[in-house]
XYZ file of C-alpha atoms in Angstrom:
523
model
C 128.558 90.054 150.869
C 126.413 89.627 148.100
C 123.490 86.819 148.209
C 123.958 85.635 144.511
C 126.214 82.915 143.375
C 128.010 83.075 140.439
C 130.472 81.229 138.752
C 132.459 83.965 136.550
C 133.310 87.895 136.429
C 130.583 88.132 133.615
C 127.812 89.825 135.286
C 130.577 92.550 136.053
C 131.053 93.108 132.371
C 129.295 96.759 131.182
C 126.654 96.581 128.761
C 126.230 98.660 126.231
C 123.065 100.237 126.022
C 120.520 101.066 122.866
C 118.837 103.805 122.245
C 115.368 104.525 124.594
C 112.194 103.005 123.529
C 110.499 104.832 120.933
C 113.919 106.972 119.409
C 113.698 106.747 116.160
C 116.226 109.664 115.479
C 118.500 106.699 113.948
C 117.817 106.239 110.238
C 119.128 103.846 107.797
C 121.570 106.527 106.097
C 123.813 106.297 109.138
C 124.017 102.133 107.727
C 127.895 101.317 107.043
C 127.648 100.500 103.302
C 128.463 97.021 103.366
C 125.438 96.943 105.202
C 123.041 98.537 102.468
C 121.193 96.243 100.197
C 119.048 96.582 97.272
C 116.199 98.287 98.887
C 118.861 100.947 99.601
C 117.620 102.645 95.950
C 119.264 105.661 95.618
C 122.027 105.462 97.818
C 122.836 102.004 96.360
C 122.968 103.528 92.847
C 124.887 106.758 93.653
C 127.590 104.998 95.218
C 127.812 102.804 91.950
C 128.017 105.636 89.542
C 130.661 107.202 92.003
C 132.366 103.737 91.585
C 132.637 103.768 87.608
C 129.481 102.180 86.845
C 127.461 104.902 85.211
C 127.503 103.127 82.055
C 126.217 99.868 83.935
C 123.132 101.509 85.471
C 123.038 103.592 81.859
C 122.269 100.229 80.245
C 120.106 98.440 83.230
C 117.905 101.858 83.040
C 117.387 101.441 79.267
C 116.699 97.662 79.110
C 114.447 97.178 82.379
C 112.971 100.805 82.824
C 111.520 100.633 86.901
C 107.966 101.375 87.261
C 106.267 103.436 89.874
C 108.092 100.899 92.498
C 111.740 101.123 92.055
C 112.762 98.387 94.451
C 112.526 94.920 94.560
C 109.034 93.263 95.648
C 109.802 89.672 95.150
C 112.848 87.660 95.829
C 116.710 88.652 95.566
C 117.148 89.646 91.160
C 119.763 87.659 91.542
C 117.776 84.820 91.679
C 116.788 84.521 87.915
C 120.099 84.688 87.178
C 121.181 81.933 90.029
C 118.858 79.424 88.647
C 119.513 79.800 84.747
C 123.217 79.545 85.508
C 122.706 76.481 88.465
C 120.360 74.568 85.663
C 123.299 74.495 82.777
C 125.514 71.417 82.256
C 129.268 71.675 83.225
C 128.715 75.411 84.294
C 130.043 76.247 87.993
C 128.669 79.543 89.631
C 130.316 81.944 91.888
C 128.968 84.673 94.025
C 130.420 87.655 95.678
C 128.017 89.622 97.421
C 127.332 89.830 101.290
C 126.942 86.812 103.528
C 123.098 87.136 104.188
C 122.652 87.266 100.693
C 124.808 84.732 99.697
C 122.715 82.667 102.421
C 119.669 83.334 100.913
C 120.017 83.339 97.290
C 121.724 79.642 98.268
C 119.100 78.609 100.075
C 116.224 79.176 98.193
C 117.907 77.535 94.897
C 117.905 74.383 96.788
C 114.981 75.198 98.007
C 113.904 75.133 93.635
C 115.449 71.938 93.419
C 119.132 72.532 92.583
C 121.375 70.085 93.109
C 125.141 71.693 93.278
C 127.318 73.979 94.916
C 127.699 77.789 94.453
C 130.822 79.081 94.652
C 131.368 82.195 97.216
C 133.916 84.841 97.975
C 133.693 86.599 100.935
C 134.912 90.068 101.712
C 135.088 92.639 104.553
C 135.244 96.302 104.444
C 138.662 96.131 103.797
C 139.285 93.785 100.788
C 136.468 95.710 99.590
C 137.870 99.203 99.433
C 141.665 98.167 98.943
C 140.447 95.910 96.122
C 141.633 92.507 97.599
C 138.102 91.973 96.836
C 138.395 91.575 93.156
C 142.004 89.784 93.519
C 140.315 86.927 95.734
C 137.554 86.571 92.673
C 140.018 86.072 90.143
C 141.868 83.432 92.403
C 139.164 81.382 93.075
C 138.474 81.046 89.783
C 141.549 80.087 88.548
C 141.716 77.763 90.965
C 137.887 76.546 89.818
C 138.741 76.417 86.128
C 139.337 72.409 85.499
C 138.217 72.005 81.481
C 137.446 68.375 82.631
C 134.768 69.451 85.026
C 133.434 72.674 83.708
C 132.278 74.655 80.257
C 132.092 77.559 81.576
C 132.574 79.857 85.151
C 129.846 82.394 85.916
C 130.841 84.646 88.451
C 128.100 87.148 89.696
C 128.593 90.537 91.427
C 125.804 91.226 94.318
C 124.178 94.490 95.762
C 127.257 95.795 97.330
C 130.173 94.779 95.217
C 128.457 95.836 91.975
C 127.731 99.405 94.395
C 132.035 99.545 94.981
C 132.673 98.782 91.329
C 134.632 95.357 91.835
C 135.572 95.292 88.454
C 134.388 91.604 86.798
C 135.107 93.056 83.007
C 138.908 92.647 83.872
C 139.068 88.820 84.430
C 140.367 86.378 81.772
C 137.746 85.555 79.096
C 139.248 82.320 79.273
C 141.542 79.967 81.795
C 142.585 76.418 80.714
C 139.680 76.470 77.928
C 137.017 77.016 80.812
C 134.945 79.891 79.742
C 134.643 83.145 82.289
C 131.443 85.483 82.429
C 131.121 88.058 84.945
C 127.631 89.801 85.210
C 126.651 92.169 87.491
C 122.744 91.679 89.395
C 122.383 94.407 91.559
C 118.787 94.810 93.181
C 119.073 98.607 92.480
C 119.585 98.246 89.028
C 117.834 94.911 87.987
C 114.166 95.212 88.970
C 112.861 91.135 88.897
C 114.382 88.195 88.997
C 112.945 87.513 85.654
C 114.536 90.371 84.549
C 118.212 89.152 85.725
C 117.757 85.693 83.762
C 117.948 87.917 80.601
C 121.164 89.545 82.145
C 122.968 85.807 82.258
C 121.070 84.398 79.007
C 122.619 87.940 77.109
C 126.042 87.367 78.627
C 126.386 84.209 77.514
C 124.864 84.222 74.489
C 126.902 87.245 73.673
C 129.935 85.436 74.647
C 128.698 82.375 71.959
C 128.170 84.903 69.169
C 131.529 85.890 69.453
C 133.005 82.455 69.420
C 130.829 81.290 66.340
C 132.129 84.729 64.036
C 135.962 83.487 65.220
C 135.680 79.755 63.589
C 133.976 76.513 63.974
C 132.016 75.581 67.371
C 130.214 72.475 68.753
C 127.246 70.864 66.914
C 124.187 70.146 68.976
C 125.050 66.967 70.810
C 121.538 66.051 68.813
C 123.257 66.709 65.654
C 122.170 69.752 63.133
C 118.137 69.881 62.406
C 117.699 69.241 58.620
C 114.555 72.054 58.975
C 114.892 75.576 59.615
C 115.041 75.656 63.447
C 112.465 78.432 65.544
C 114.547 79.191 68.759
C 112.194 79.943 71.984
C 112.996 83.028 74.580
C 111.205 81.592 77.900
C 111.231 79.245 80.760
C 108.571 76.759 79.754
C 106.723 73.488 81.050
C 109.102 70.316 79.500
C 106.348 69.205 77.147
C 105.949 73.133 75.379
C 108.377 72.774 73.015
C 107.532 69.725 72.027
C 103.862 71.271 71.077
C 105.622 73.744 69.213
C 107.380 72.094 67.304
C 104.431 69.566 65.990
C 102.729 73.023 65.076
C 105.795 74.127 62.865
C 106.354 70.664 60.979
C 103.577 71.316 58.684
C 105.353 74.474 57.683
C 108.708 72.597 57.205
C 110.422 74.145 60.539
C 111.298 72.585 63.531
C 111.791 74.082 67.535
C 115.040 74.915 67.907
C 116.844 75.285 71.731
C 115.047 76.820 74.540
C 116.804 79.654 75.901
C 117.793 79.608 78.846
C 119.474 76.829 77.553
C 120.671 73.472 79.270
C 124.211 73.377 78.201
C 126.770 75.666 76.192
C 126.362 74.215 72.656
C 122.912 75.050 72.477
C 123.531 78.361 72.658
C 125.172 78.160 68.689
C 122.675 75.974 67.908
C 119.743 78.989 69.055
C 121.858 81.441 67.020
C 121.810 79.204 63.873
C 118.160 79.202 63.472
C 115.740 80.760 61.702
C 113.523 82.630 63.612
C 113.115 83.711 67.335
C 110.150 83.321 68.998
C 110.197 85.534 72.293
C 107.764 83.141 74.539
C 108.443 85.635 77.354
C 108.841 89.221 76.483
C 111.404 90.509 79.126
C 114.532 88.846 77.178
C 115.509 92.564 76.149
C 119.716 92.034 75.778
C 119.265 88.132 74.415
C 116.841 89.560 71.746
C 119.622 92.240 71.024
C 122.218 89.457 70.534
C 120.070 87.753 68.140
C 118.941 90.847 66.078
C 123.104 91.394 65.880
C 123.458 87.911 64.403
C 120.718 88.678 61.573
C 117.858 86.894 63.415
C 114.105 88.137 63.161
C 112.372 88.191 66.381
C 108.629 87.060 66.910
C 106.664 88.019 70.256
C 103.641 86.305 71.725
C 103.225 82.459 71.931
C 100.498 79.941 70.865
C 98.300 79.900 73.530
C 94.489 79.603 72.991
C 92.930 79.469 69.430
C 93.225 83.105 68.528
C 96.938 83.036 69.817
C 98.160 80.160 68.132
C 96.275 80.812 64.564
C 98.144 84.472 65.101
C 101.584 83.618 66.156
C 101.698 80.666 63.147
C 100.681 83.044 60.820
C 103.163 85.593 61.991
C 106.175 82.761 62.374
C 105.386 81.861 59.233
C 105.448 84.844 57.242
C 108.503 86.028 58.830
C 110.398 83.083 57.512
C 108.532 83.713 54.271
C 106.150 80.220 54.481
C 103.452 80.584 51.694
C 99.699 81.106 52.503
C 99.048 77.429 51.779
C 101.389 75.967 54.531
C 100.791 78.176 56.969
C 97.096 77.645 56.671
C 97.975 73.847 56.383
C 99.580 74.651 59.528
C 96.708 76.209 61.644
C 94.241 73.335 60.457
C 95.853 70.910 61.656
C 95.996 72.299 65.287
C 92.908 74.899 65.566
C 90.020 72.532 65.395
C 91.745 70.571 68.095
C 92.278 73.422 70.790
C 88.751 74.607 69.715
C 87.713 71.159 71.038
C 89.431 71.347 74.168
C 88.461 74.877 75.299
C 85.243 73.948 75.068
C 85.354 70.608 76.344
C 87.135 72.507 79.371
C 85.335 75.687 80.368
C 85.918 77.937 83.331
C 83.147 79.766 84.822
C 84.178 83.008 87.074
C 85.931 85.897 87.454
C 89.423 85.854 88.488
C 92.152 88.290 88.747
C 95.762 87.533 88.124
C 99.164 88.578 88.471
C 102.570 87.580 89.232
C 106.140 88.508 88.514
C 107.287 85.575 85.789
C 106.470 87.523 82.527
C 104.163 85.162 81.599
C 101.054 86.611 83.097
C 99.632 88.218 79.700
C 99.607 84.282 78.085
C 97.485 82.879 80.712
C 95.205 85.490 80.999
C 94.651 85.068 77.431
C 94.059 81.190 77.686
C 91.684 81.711 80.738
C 89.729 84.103 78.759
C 89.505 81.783 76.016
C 88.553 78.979 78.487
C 85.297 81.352 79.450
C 86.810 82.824 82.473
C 86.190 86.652 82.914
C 89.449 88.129 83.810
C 89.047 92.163 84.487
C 92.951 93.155 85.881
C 96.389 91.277 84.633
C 99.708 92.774 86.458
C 103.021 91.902 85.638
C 105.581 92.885 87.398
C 107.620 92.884 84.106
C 107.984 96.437 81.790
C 105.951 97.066 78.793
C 107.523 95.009 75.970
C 107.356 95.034 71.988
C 107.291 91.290 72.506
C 104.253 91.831 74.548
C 102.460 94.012 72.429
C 100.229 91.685 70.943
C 99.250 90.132 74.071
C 98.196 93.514 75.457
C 96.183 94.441 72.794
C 94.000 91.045 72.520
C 93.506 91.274 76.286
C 92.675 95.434 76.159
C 89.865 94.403 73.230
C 88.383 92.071 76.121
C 88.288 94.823 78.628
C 91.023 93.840 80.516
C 93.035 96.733 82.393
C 96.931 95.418 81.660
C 99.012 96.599 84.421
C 103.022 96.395 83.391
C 105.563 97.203 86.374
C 103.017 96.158 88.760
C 103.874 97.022 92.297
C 101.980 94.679 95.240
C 99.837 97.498 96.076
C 98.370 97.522 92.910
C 97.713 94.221 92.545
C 96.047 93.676 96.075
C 94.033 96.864 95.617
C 92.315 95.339 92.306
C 92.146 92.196 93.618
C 90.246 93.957 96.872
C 88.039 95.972 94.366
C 86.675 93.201 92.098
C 86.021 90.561 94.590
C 87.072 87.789 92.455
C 86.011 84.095 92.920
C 89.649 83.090 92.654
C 92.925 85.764 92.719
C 95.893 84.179 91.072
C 98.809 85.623 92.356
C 102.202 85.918 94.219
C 102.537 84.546 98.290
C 101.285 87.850 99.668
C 98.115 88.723 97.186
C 97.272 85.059 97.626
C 97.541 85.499 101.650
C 95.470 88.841 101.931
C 93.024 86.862 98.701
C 92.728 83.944 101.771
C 92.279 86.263 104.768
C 88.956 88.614 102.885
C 87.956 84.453 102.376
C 88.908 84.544 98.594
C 90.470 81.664 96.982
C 94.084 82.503 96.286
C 96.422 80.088 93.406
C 99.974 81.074 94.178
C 100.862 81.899 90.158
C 104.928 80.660 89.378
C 104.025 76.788 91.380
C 100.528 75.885 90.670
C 99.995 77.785 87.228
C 103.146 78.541 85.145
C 104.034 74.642 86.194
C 101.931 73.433 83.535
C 101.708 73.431 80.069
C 100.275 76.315 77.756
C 100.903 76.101 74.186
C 98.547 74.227 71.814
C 96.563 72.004 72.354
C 97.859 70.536 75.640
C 97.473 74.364 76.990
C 94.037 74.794 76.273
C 92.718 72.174 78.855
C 96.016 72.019 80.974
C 94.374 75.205 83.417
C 90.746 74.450 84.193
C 91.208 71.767 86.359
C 92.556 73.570 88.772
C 91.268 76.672 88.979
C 87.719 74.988 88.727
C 88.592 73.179 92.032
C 90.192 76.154 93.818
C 87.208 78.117 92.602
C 84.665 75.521 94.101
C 86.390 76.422 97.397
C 85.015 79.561 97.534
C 82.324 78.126 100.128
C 85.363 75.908 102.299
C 86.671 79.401 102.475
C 83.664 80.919 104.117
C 83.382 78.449 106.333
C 86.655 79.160 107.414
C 86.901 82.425 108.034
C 83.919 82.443 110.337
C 84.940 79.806 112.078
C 87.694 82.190 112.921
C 85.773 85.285 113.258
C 86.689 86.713 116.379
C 89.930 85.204 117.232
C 92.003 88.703 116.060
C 94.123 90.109 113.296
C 96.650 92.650 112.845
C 98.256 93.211 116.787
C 96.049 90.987 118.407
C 96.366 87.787 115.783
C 97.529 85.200 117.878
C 97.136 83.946 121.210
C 97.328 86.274 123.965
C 97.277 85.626 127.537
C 97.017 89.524 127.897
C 96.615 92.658 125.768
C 99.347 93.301 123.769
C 101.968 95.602 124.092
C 101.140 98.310 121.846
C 103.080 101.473 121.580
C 101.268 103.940 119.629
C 103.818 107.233 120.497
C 105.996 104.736 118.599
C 104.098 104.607 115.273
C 103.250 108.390 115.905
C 106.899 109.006 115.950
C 107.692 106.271 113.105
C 104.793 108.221 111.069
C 106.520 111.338 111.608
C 109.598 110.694 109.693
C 107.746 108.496 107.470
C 106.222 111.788 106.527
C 108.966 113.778 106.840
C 111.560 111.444 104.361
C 108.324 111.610 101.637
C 107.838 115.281 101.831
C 112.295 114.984 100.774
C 111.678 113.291 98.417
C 108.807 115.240 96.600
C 110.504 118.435 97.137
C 113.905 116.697 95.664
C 111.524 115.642 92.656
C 110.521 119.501 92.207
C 114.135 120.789 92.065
């Protein structure tokens, strides 16, 4: 007779068992692949190519070359492309990708302040290999496509469909006037998410180009600009453009759309302008579109005195403004940002990075602002648009790290011992933890404005105050000296439970998988 009481047969059912502690024989090849993600690299990429889409990665490999980190370090890719799509006017947005990314690409665009629904089309391991996969996508949206709701359908392909080659290219261009574009964001082939807004902003823009060679399209809803128009490549700060475009009146052109734009029209309106001005440098396939509809391209932006009197100049002479108006044009702004540099300085050294593309700007309007700024990452490649940037900030000593990895970027931050590291979430949390104060880069510094003269004072109020916290920082970490870090962070009522024949084990094939991969790099 037994002594315990139970209600059901379910303590009779046989449980299946794990592996002992500390076998680590399983490894993440023996993964189903609709379990693989982007961090999957190689495997990820193989299985594409295997799929048909060589000339995919081909093109990805060409446009955003990796770096010496060829995964992902910051959010889902996907991302960028989420929000420019999620931020557009009558412009619906459908995923396909798996669940837990789905979740989390969701999430954290709500999470950035949108305010819709995205579309999603689930899949198992068997739509996915029969191809039921690709049938569902093309029935949802033809059942999305109402021309009274919607411009235009974006539909994007995730980690593992893009891996089993659901094939987007084959859906309608077009259903009941409702434009379709189908992009592929892999995470093994798209390496930020800043990257992946150029692969929607190219797509789509692409997709206009054509439309505007076939016959008449939409006017602005702002009507036509009566001045040549200077279209701007970059996320910016609301009141940016509006800066830019009092420094181009004296030179009789106005700022044209901001791409990523807010709604379809704009997107023949950026096509019918004059010049491009690539604010952010990492727009490699929209700059491509525009140099196949005739339209120069100008990198940099006007940040700072030295930036603005050189990107006027160089605006200007590419749209063939004479010497007098384009001097007209830097008087009338240069004394002004002169004024508030000075008026505004920043004293300290401060290292920055962060993975928006805009990291070469500010470090260019710190400097200016008297900061001393000795290492810039980006987690963006090396960029013609770019160039310009690099070179002002090498001439000031400053070691300009493109494709950035985290490592990097703590281990100069570490090195210099900076009175403030600007940065992303985890350089800012290791800056806090050696009792350095940390500015987390996309919320607190590319949320403000930078060009002209609103720029040039719009940064030292904050980073004076975060700098003056250097002591409140002290004081903080030794009032927590002693309490633990790394296993024994937290509150313990015993010693923890460490297990180091586990990490000897884990170290083991650690060591093993990189001596693989070194050898495969020999053959």
């Amino acid at each position: 007779m037994k002594s315990e009481v139970t209600y059901d047969d379910a303590a009779e059912v046989e449980v299946i068992k794990g592996h002992p502690h500390g076998d680590v024989s399983r490894v993440a090849s023996d993964a189903p692949a609709d379990a693989m993600g982007c961090h999957s690299g190689a495997d990820m990429a193989e299985a594409a190519r295997n799929a048909g889409q060589s000339e995919l990665l081909d093109k990805f490999k060409a446009d955003y070359p990796v770096g010496p980190h060829d995964k992902p370090q910051s959010m889902c890719p996907a991302f960028g492309s989420l929000r420019v799509g999620l931020r557009m006017k009558r412009v619906a947005t459908v995923l396909s990708g798996s669940a837990c990314c789905v979740y989390g690409l969701t999430f954290v665009s709500h999470f950035y302040g949108a305010r819709r629904s995205v579309g999603y089309v689930p899949f198992n391991s068997e739509s996915l290999v029969t191809g039921k996969l690709y049938e569902d996508i093309r029935d949802s949206v033809h059942e999305l496509a109402d021309p009274d709701r919607y411009d235009a359908i974006v539909v994007t392909n995730l980690c593992v469909p893009t891996a089993s080659g659901v094939p987007l290219r084959l859906l309608p261009k077009e259903i009941n006037g409702v434009r379709i574009v189908g992009i592929d964001v892999p995470g093994f082939g798209v390496p930020t998410h800043a990257e992946a807004k150029d692969v929607l902003a190219g797509a789509m823009l692409n997709y206009a180009r054509a439309e505007a060679m076939a016959g008449p399209v939409a006017a602005p809803v702002g009507g036509k600009s009566a001045r040549p128009t200077v279209a701007m490549l970059g996320e910016m700060f609301p009141a940016d453009p509006m800066m830019i475009g009092q420094m181009l009146a004296p030179m009789g052109l106005a700022a044209g759309p901001v791409l990523p734009c807010r709604e379809w029209r704009e997107l023949y309106a950026a096509l019918d302008c004059a010049v491009v001005a690539a604010i952010h440098p990492f727009y490699v396939d929209t700059v491509r579109e525009f140099k196949a509809a005739g339209r120069p391209v100008v990198g940099s932006a006007p940040v700072g005195y030295d930036g603005t009197a050189a990107w006027l100049k160089a605006i200007g002479e590419t749209h063939g403004v004479s010497a007098e108006d384009i001097a007209a044009a830097q008087n009338a702004v240069l004394p002004a940002i002169r004024g508030a540099l000075g008026a505004t300085p920043i004293n300290g050294t401060i290292t920055l990075s962060g993975y928006e593309g805009s990291e070469l700007l500010v470090a260019r309007l710190l400097i200016e602002s008297g900061a001393n700024v000795p290492y810039v990452g980006t987690a963006c490649a090396n960029s013609p648009w770019s160039a310009d940037d690099a070179a002002w900030l090498e001439a000031k000593g400053v070691k300009v790290k493109y494709r950035a990895s985290l490592e990097d970027d703590c281990a100069a931050m570490e090195a210099i011992q900076p009175d403030l590291a600007i940065g992303t979430t985890p350089v800012v949390q290791k800056a806090k933890q050696l009792g350095i104060p940390g500015l987390y880069f996309t919320n607190l510094i590319s949320a403000r404005p930078l060009m002209g003269v609103a720029g040039a004072g719009s940064l030292a109020t904050v980073i004076n105050a975060a700098i003056g916290n250097k002591e409140r920082m002290a004081h903080m970490q030794e009032f927590f000296e002693g309490v633990g870090a790394g296993d024994t962070a937290g509150v313990w009522e015993g010693a923890p439970n460490l297990r180091p024949d586990f990490r000897a084990q884990h170290q083991k094939k650690l060591d093993k998988l990189a001596r693989a991969a070194k050898a495969q790099e020999m053959i």
